[in-house]
Amino acid sequence: MKKVLIIEDNDDIREGTAEILDLAGYETYTAKNGRIGVDLAVKHIPDIILCDIMMPELDGYGVLYLLQKNTQTATIPFIFMTAKAERADMRKGMEMGADDYLTKPFDDVELFNAIESRLKKRNKPSGFRSSATDKEALFAELKAKGKIRPFANKQIIYVENDEPAYLYFIKKGQVKTYKRSKDGRELSSTLYNDGDFFGYESLCNATNYNDNSATMADSELLLIAKADFMDYLLNHQEIAGAFIGLLSGSVQEKEEQMLKLAYFSVRKRVAEALVQVAGKFGDGKADSCTLKISRDDLAALVGTASETVSRMLADFKDEKLIEKSGNAIHIVSIEKLKNIKQ
């Protein structure tokens, strides 16, 4: 009889889930908060754990962190339950090492599928490695299968409707993905820097590319063959969990970008674009930084004409928010740019 630990502060959800699983032949343990849940996990060593995210005393992230620090509980499959259908929560959980998530309310079939899927993967003879060290080792193995290729500044990497052949990893450089409208205007969707993967959305969805990509500086990219990536994605839960997190974050970023295009003024969008570039290509430590980005690339991030961006930058310079020198933009205060009103 498989043991399931349910950590949930809502009495109805906790007891209702336990009742369903008891009827299905599972042995269940229940905890009304995270601290009790950690104690029960160490005491009973369940086969799988279902855990709410938002709880008093100790939230779900804290539970996962403590269990991963304990060698007895570190490899137990862990499924987050959340009423907040926010991808940021899911992404954070996956990056911390959670195996799956259920969005409340969920039905019996979703519950059983999630549990049985994780138990089957845990029982595979090859075994899965769950520590942070093993996860790093898996990624190192995957990267070792790739080949390094140099790309010049502004070189096209792939174009829309191409069939994906590689997963890309940036050893050094800067990359953008973008869409191009029928009239030739460009709208950038995502920026990538050293240590980032890109091109995985189409591989995971088994579709052709729905955007374009190009370098923004001289770069060295690691090209990992599609077959190698899919092999690791399907056979290693650590790799699958990491890329589920990346996919969730990518969707959220695009949704936020569309909302900004719809509701922010051009002035606010230019400020947000500068903050975005600073966050991606700056050192992330100081309130000021110097960026090298063309007006066209900045305009593509904002979704407006380069002439409009130039006017906004001139205004920001007059307001002592930035300083300009050729293509270099020195941001005097990132925080002040963040606080620019509509």
PDB file of C-alpha atoms in Angstrom, residues 265-277 302 312-313 316 321 331 334 336-341:
ATOM      1  CA  SER A 265       2.265  54.842 -22.244  1.00  0.00           C
ATOM      2  CA  VAL A 266       5.259  54.982 -24.600  1.00  0.00           C
ATOM      3  CA  ARG A 267       7.221  56.852 -21.934  1.00  0.00           C
ATOM      4  CA  LYS A 268       6.553  54.115 -19.377  1.00  0.00           C
ATOM      5  CA  ARG A 269       7.336  51.362 -21.915  1.00  0.00           C
ATOM      6  CA  VAL A 270      10.712  52.885 -22.815  1.00  0.00           C
ATOM      7  CA  ALA A 271      11.576  53.123 -19.111  1.00  0.00           C
ATOM      8  CA  GLU A 272      10.470  49.503 -18.577  1.00  0.00           C
ATOM      9  CA  ALA A 273      12.542  48.360 -21.574  1.00  0.00           C
ATOM     10  CA  LEU A 274      15.661  50.032 -20.162  1.00  0.00           C
ATOM     11  CA  VAL A 275      15.025  48.362 -16.801  1.00  0.00           C
ATOM     12  CA  GLN A 276      14.545  45.006 -18.551  1.00  0.00           C
ATOM     13  CA  VAL A 277      17.821  45.318 -20.475  1.00  0.00           C
ATOM     14  CA  VAL A 302       9.114  48.848 -26.731  1.00  0.00           C
ATOM     15  CA  MET A 312      12.040  59.529 -25.048  1.00  0.00           C
ATOM     16  CA  LEU A 313      15.754  58.985 -24.420  1.00  0.00           C
ATOM     17  CA  PHE A 316      15.232  61.033 -19.919  1.00  0.00           C
ATOM     18  CA  LEU A 321      17.790  59.792 -15.567  1.00  0.00           C
ATOM     19  CA  ILE A 331      21.395  54.610 -16.527  1.00  0.00           C
ATOM     20  CA  ILE A 334      17.406  52.033 -12.331  1.00  0.00           C
ATOM     21  CA  LYS A 336      13.945  55.964 -10.677  1.00  0.00           C
ATOM     22  CA  LEU A 337      13.218  54.472 -14.108  1.00  0.00           C
ATOM     23  CA  LYS A 338      11.107  51.775 -12.433  1.00  0.00           C
ATOM     24  CA  ASN A 339       9.064  54.459 -10.673  1.00  0.00           C
ATOM     25  CA  ILE A 340       8.282  56.511 -13.765  1.00  0.00           C
ATOM     26  CA  LYS A 341       4.540  57.093 -13.961  1.00  0.00           C
TER      27      LYS A 341
END
